[in-house]
Tab-separated table of C-alpha atoms in Angstrom:
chain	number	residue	atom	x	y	z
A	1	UNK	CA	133.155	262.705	83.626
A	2	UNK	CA	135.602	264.255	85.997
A	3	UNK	CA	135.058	262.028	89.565
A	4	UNK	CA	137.793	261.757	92.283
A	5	UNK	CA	137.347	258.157	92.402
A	6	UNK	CA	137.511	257.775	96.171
A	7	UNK	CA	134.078	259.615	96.184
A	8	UNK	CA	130.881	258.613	95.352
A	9	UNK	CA	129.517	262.628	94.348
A	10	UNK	CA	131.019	264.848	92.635
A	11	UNK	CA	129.738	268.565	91.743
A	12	UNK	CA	126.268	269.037	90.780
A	13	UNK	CA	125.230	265.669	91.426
A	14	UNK	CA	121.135	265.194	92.429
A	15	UNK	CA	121.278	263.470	96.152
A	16	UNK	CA	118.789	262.778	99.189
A	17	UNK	CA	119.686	263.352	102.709
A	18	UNK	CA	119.251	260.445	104.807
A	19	UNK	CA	119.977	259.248	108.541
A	20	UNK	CA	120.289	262.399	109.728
A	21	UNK	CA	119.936	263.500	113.358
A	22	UNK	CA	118.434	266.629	112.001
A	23	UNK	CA	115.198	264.109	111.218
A	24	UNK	CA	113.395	267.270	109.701
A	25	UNK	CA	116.275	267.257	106.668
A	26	UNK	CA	115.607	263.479	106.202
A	27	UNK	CA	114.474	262.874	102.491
A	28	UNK	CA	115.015	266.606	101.493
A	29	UNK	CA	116.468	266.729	97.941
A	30	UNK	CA	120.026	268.650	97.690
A	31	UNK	CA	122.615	269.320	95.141
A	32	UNK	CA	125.870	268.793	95.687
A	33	UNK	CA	128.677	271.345	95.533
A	34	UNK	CA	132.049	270.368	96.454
A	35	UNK	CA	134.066	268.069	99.169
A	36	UNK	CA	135.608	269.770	101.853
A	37	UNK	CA	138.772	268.156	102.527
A	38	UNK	CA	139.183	269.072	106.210
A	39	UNK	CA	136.047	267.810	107.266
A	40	UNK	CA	135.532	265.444	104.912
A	41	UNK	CA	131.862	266.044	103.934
A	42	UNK	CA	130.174	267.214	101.554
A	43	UNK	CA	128.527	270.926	100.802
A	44	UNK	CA	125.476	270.168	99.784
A	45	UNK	CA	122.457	272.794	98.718
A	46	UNK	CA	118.759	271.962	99.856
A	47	UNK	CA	116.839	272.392	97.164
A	48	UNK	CA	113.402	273.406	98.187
A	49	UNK	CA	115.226	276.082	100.478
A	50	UNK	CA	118.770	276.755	99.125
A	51	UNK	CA	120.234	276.328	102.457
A	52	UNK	CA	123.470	275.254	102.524
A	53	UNK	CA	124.909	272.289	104.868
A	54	UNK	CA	127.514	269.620	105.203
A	55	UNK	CA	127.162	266.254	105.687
A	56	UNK	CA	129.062	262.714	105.504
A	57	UNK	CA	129.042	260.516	102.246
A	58	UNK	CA	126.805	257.847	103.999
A	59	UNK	CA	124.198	260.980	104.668
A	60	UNK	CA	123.562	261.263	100.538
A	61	UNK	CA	122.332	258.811	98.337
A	62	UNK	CA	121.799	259.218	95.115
A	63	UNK	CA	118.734	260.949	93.456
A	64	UNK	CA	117.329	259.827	90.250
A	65	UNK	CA	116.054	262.922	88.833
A	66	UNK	CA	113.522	261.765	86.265
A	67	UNK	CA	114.068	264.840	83.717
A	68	UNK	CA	112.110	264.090	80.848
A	69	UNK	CA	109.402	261.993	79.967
A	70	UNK	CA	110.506	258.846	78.145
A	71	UNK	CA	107.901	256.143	77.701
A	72	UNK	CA	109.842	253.302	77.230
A	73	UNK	CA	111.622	254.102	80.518
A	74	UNK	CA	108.360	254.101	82.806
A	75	UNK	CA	107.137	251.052	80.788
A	76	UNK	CA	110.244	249.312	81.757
A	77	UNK	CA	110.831	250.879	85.560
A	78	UNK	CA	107.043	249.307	86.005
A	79	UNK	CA	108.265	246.244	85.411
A	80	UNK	CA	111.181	246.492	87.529
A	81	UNK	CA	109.608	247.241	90.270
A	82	UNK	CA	106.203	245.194	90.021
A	83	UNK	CA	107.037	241.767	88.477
A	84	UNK	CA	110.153	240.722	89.762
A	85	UNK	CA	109.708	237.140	90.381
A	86	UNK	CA	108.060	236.934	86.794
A	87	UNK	CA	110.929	235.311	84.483
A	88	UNK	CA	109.078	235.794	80.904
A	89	UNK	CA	108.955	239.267	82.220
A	90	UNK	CA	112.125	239.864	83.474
A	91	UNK	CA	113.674	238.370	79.991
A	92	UNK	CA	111.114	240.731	78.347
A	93	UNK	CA	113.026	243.939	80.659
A	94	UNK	CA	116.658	242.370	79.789
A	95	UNK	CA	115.895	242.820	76.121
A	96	UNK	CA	114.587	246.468	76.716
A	97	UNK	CA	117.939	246.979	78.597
A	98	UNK	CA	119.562	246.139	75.727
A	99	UNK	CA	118.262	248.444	73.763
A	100	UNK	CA	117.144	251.500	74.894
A	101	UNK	CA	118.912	254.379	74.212
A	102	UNK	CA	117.682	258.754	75.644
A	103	UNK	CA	117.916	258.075	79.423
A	104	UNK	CA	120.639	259.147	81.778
A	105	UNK	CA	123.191	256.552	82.931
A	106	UNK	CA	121.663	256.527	86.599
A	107	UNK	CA	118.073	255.718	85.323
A	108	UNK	CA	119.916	252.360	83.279
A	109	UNK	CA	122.181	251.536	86.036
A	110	UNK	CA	118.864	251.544	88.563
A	111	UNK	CA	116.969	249.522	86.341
A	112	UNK	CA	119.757	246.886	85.794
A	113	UNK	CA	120.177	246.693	88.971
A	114	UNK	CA	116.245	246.023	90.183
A	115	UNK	CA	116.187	243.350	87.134
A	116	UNK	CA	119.802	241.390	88.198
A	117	UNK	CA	118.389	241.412	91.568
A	118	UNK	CA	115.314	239.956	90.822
A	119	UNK	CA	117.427	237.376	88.435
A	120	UNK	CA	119.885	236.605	90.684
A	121	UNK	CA	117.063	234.852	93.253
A	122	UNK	CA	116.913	231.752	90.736
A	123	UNK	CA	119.579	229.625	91.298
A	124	UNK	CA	119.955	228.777	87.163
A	125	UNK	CA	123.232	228.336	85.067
A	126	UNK	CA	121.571	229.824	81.899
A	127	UNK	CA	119.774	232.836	84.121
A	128	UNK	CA	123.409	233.939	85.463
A	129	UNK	CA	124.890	233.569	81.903
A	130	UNK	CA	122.190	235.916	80.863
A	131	UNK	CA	122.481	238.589	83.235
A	132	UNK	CA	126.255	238.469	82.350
A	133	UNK	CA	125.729	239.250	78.796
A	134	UNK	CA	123.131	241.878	79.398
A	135	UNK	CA	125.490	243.522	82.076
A	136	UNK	CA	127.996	243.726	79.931
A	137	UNK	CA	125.795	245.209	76.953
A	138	UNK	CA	124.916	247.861	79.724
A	139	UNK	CA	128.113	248.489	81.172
A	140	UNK	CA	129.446	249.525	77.655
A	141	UNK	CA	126.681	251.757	76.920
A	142	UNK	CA	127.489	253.958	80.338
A	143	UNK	CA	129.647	256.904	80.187
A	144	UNK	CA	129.486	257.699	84.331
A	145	UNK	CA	132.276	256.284	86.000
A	146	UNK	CA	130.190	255.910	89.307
A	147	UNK	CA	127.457	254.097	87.787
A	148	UNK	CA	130.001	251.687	85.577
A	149	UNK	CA	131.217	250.862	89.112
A	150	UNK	CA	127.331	249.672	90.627
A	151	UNK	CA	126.646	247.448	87.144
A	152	UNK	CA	130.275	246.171	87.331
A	153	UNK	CA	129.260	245.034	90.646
A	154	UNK	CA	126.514	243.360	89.732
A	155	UNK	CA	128.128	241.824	86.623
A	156	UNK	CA	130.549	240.000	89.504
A	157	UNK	CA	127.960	239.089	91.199
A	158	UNK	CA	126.980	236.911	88.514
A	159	UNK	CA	130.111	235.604	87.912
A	160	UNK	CA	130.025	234.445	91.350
A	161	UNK	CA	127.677	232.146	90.682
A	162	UNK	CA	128.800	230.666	87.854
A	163	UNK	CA	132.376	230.184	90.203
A	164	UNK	CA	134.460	232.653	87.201
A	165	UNK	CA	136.412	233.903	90.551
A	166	UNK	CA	139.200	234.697	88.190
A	167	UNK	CA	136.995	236.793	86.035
A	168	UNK	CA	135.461	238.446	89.197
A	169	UNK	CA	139.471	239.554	90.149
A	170	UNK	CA	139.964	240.986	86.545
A	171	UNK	CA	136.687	242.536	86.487
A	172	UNK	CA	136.752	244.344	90.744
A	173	UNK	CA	140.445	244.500	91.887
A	174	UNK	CA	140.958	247.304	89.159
A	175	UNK	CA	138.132	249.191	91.512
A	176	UNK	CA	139.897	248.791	94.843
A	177	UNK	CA	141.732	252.333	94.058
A	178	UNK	CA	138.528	253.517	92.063
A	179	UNK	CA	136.125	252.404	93.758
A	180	UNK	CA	133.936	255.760	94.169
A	181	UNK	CA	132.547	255.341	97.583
A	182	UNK	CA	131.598	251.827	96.765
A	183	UNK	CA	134.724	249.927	98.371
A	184	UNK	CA	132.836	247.952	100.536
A	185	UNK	CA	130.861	245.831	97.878
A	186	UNK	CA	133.864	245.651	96.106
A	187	UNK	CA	135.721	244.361	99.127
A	188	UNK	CA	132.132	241.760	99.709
A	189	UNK	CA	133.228	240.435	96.407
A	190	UNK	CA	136.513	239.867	96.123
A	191	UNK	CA	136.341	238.383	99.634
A	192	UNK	CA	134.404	235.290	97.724
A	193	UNK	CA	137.464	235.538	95.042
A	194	UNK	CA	140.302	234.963	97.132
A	195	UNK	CA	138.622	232.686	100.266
A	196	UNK	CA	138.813	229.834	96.966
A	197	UNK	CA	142.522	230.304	96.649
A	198	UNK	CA	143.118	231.112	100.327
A	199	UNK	CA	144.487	234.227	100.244
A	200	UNK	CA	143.919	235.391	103.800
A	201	UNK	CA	146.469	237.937	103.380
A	202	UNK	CA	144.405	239.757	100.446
A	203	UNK	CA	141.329	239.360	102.407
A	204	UNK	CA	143.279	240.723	105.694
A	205	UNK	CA	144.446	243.748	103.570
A	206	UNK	CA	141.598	244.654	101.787
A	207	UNK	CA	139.337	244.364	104.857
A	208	UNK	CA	141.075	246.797	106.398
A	209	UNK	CA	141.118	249.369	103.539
A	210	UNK	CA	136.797	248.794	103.696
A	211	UNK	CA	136.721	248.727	107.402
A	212	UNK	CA	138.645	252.283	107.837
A	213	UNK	CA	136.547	253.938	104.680
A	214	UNK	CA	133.248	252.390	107.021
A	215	UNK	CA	134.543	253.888	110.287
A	216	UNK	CA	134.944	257.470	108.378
A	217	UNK	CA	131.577	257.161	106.746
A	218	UNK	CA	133.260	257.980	103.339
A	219	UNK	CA	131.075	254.986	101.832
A	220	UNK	CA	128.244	255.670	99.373
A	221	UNK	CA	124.949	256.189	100.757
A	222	UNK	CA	123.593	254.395	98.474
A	223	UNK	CA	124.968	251.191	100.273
A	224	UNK	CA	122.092	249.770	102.626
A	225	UNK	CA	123.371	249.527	106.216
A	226	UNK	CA	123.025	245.984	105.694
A	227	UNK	CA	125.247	245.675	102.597
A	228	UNK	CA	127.902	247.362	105.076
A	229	UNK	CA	127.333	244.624	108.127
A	230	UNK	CA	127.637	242.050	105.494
A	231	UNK	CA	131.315	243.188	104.700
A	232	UNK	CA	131.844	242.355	108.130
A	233	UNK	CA	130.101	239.078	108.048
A	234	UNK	CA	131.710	237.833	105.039
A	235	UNK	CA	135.092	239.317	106.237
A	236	UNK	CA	135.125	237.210	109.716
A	237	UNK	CA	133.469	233.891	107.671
A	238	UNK	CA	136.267	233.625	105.132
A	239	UNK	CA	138.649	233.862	107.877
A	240	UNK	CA	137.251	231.288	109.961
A	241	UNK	CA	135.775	229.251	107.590
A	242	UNK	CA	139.156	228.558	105.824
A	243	UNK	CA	140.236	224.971	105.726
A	244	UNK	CA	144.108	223.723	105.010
A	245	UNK	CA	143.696	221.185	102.498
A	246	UNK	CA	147.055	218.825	103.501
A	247	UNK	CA	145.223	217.921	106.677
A	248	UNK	CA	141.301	219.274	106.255
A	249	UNK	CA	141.678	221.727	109.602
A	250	UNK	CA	141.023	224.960	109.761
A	251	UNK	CA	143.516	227.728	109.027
A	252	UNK	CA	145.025	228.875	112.493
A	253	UNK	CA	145.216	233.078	112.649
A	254	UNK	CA	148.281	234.751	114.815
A	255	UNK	CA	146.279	235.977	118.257
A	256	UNK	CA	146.465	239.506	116.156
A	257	UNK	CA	144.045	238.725	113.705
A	258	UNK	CA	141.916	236.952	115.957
A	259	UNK	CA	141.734	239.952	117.604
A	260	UNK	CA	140.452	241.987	114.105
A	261	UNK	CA	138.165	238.723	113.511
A	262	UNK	CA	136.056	239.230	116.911
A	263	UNK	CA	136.227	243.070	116.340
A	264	UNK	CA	134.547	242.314	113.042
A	265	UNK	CA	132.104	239.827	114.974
A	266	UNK	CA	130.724	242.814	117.201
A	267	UNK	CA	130.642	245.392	114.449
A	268	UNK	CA	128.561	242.531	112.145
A	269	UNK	CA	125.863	242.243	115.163
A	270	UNK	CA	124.783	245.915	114.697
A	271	UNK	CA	122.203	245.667	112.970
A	272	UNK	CA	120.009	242.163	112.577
A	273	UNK	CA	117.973	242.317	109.348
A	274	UNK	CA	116.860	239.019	107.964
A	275	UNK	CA	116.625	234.931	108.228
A	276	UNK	CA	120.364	234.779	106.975
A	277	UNK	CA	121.724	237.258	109.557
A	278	UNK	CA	119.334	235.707	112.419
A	279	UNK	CA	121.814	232.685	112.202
A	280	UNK	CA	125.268	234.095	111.253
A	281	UNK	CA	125.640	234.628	114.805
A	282	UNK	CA	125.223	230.782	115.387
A	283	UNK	CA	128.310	230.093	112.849
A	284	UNK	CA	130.492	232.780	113.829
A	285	UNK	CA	130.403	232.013	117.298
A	286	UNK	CA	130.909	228.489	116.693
A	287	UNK	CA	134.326	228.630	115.064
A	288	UNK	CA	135.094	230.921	117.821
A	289	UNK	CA	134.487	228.402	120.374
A	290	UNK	CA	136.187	225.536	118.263
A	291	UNK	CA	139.116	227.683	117.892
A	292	UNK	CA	138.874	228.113	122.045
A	293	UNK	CA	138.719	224.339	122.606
A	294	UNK	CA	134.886	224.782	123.459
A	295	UNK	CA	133.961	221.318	121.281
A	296	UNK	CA	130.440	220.927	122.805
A	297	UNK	CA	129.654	224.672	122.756
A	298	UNK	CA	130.445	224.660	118.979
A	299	UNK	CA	128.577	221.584	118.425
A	300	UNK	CA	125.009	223.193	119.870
A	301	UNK	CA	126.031	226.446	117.616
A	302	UNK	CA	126.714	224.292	114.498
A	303	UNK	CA	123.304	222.275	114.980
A	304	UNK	CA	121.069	225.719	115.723
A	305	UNK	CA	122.671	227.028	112.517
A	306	UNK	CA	121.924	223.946	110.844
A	307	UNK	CA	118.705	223.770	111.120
A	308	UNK	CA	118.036	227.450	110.324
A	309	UNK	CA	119.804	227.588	107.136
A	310	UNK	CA	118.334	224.052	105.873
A	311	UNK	CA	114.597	225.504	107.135
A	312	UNK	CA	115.491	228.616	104.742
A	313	UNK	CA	117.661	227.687	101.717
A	314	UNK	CA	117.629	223.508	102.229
A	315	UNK	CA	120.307	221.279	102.214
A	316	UNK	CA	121.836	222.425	98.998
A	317	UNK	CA	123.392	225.414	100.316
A	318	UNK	CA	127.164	225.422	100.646
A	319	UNK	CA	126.584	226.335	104.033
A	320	UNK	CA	125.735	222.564	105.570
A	321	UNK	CA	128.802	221.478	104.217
A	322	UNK	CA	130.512	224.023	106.428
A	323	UNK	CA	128.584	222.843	109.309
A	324	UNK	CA	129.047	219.344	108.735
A	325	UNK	CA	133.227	219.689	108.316
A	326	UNK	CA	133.045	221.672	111.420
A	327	UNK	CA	130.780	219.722	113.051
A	328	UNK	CA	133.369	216.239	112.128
A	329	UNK	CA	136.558	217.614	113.644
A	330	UNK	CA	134.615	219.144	116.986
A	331	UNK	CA	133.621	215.090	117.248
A	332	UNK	CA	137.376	213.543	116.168
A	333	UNK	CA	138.732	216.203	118.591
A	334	UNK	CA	136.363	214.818	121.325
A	335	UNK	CA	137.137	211.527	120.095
A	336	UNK	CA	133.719	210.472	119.223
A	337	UNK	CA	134.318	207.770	116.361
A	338	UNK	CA	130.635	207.542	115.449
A	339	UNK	CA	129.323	210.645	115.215
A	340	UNK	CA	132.253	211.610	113.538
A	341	UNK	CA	131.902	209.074	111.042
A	342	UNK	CA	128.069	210.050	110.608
A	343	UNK	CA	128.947	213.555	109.841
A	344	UNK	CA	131.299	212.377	107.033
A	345	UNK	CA	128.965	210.188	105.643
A	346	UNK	CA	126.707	213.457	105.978
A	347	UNK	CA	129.584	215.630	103.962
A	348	UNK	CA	130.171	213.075	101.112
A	349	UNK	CA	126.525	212.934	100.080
A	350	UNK	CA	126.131	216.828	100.422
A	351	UNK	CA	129.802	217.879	98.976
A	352	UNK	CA	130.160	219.895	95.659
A	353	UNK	CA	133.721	220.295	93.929
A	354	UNK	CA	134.697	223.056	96.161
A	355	UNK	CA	135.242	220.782	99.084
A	356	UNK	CA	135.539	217.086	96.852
A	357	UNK	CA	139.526	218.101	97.411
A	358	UNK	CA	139.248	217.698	101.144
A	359	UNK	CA	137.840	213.639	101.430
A	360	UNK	CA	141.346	212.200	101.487
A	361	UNK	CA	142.364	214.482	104.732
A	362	UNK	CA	138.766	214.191	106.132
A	363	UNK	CA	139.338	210.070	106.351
A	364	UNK	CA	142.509	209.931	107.310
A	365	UNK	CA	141.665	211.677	109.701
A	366	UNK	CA	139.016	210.007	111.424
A	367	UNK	CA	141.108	206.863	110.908
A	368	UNK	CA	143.387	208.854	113.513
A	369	UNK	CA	141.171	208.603	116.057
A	370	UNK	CA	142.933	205.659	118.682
A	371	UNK	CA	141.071	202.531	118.507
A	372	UNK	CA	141.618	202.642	122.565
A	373	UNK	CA	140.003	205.731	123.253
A	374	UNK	CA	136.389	206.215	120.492
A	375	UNK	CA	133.396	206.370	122.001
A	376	UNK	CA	131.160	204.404	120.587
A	377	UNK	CA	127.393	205.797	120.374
A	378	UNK	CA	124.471	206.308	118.406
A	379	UNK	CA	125.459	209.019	116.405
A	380	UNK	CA	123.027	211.881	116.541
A	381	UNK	CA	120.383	211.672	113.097
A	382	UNK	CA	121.321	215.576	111.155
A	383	UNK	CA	118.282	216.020	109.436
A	384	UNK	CA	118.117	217.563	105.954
A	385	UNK	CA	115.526	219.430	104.046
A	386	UNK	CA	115.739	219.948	100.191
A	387	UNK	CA	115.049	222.740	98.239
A	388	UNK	CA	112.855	222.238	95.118
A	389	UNK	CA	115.032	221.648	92.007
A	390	UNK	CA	113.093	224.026	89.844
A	391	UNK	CA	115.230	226.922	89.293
A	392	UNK	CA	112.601	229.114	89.582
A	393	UNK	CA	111.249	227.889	92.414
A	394	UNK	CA	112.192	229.306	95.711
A	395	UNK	CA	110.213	226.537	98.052
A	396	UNK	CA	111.822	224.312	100.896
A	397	UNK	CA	110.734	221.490	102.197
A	398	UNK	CA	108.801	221.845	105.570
A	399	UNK	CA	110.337	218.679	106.870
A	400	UNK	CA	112.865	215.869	105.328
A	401	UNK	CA	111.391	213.986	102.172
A	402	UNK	CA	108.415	215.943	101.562
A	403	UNK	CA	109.145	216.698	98.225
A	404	UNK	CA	109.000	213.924	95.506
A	405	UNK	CA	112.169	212.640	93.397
A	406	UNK	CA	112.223	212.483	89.831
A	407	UNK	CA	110.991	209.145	88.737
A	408	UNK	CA	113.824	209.047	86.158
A	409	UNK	CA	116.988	210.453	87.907
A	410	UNK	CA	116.160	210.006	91.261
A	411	UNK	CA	118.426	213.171	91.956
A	412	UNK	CA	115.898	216.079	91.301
A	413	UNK	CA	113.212	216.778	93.657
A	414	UNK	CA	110.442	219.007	93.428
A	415	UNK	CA	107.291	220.593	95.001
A	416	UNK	CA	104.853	219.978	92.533
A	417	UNK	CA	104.194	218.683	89.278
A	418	UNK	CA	104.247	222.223	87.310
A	419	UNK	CA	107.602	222.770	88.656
A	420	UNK	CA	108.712	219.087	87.386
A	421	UNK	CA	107.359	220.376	83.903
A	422	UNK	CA	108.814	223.609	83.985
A	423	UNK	CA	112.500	222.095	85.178
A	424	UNK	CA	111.849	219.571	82.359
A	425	UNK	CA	111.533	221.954	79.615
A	426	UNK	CA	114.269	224.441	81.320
A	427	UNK	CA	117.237	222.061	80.902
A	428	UNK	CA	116.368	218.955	82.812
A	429	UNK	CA	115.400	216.780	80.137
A	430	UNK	CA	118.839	216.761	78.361
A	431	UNK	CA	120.905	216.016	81.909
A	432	UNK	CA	117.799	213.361	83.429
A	433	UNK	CA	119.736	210.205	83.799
A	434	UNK	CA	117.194	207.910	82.984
């Protein structure tokens, strides 16, 4: 199909206005019918009137014009849209996925992405192996390049979680120049690629290529306003979040692209949609004030932030080791010796492999601190609440050690019984360390 692939619609393409000041055109249907260079919109035709207008990329999303009837296609939108937290069902859709065959590439691309979605809320090794194999089934059966572009997305979102960065690179930075209106996902993505690796200058570049596209509402309408914020989000959290492993501080930025960072930090705080954006302020902010000198300021950030992401994902979410590293050097810089040493204690019990690297710095460290000047005080108890070890379980504990341990590992914890039989059939019993 013959795309510019800096644009996400090309002629005759089925597309809904949206976010229109005109509120009356809101939801009207339109076909499209060329770009117009000069004011870089689209000419669109209205199709219940045939008047003509133009409007701005992020004014269109994408209509999926159901054509003909095809059975198997409503059977499996229905469960798309209606048992999505149903994992016999959702394996039942991946299989229908895989075979179906009569349907346009936007109706497959829609439902893969309502059923990776829906997978992708399980936190499971063997559920993000199988959405990569279906995605990749799917991706080879489309012919659209705009819609190979969404379910490569999603693919590398899956990737993610199984930590393939390199995989993620090979599958998105091919996009960055083809990325049909759909740069800033692409950018969302590869942002978790290189922050591994620390390539701020990747990150630096690439945010700006998805920051001017934003500004010049050339992006996909099909992007939710929030998908665009968290560009932002993840853009100013890589860059502050980054840690220099030969001494465990965070990466210093030239006053330039602290500049870009807070500019990212206001344009982030636009729009305010759920638990996980409630808090990002809290972090951002934070390493702002840390950066600033502001150790105490950061410290009350770091411990609201805390105990918002625990209350909503638990204490297995990368996210309280952040906290707690941050929360460490705001206490060696104030040279607090116990608090300090609390919060490492904190880290090593909480740690994965992504920040294992960092232990040596971290203790030497805190072994810096002159014996002359610690203060020596009851360090402050950080509280932690776990989330329940089923996979398919989304529950977290209402307050620290509610949930019960597995009698034979003493590692898993769970909610309930049925989700201690369901974890124990689902991969548990082979890895229970009894």
């Amino acid at each position: 199909m013959d795309r510019d692939p800096h644009l996400p619609f090309t002629k005759g393409d089925d597309a809904q206005l949206k976010n229109l000041s005109a509120t009356h055109l809101n939801g009207k249907f339109v076909v499209v019918l060329f770009f117009d260079t000069i004011s870089e919109r689209f000419a669109v035709e209205i199709v219940d009137t045939g008047k003509q207008i133009k409007v701005k990329a992020v004014n269109l999303s994408h209509w999926i014009r159901n054509t003909t009837f095809h059975p198997e296609y409503y059977r499996l939108l229905g469960i798309s849209e209606n048992h999505n937290d149903d994992i016999d069902t959702l394996r039942e859709l991946a299989e229908g996925l895989r075979t179906i065959s009569g349907i346009t590439d936007s109706q497959k691309a829609y439902l893969a992405a309502n059923w990776a979605g829906s997978m992708l809320k399980f936190q499971s090794d063997l559920l993000f192996k199988e959405i990569v194999s279906t995605m990749e089934i799917v991706l080879d059966s489309l012919d659209d390049p705009y819609w190979k572009v969404v379910v490569t997305t999603l693919l590398a979102q899956a990737e993610h979680e199984l930590k393939n960065y390199d995989r993620m690179v090979e599958l998105l930075e091919p996009l960055v120049e083809h990325h049909y209106g759909q740069l800033p996902q692409i950018a969302f993505s590869l942002f978790e690629c290189y922050k591994p690796h620390d390539q701020y200058e990747k990150i630096l570049q690439l945010y700006m290529k998805a920051d001017e596209l934003i500004e010049r509402k050339n992006h996909c309408g099909d992007l939710p306003e929030q998908n665009i914020q968290d560009v932002y989000r993840k853009f100013v959290l890589c860059m502050l979040l980054g840690i220099d492993e030969t001494d465990s501080l965070p990466i210093k930025h030239t006053p330039n692209v602290m500049v870009l960072i807070k500019v990212a930090i206001c344009k982030a705080e636009r729009v305010v949609h759920n638990n996980r954006d409630s808090f990002y302020k809290y972090i951002s902010k934070a390493f702002l004030e840390y950066h600033e000198g502001n150790y105490d300021a950061a410290i009350e950030l770091l411990e609201a932030h805390n105990e918002e992401i625990q209350s909503n994902f638990g204490s297995e979410d990368v996210g309280v080791c952040q906290v707690l590293i941050m929360m460490f050097h705001c206490y060696v810089e104030k040279n607090d010796f116990s608090n300090a040493k609390y919060c490492l204690k904190k880290f090593k019990k909480h740690t994965d492999s992504e920040y294992e690297i960092l232990m040596p710095a971290l203790e030497r460290r805190l072994n810096s601190i002159n014996g002359s000047t610690k203060k020596k005080m009851k360090p402050k108890k950080i509280r932690t609440k776990g989330r329940c070890n089923n996979p398919f379980c989304l529950k977290v504990e209402k307050h620290e050690k509610q949930f019960q341990f597995c009698s034979g590992c003493r590692i898993c914890k769970y909610c309930s019984r049925k989700c201690q039989k369901i974890h124990w059939k689902n991969g548990h019993k082979e890895s229970c360390k009894k």
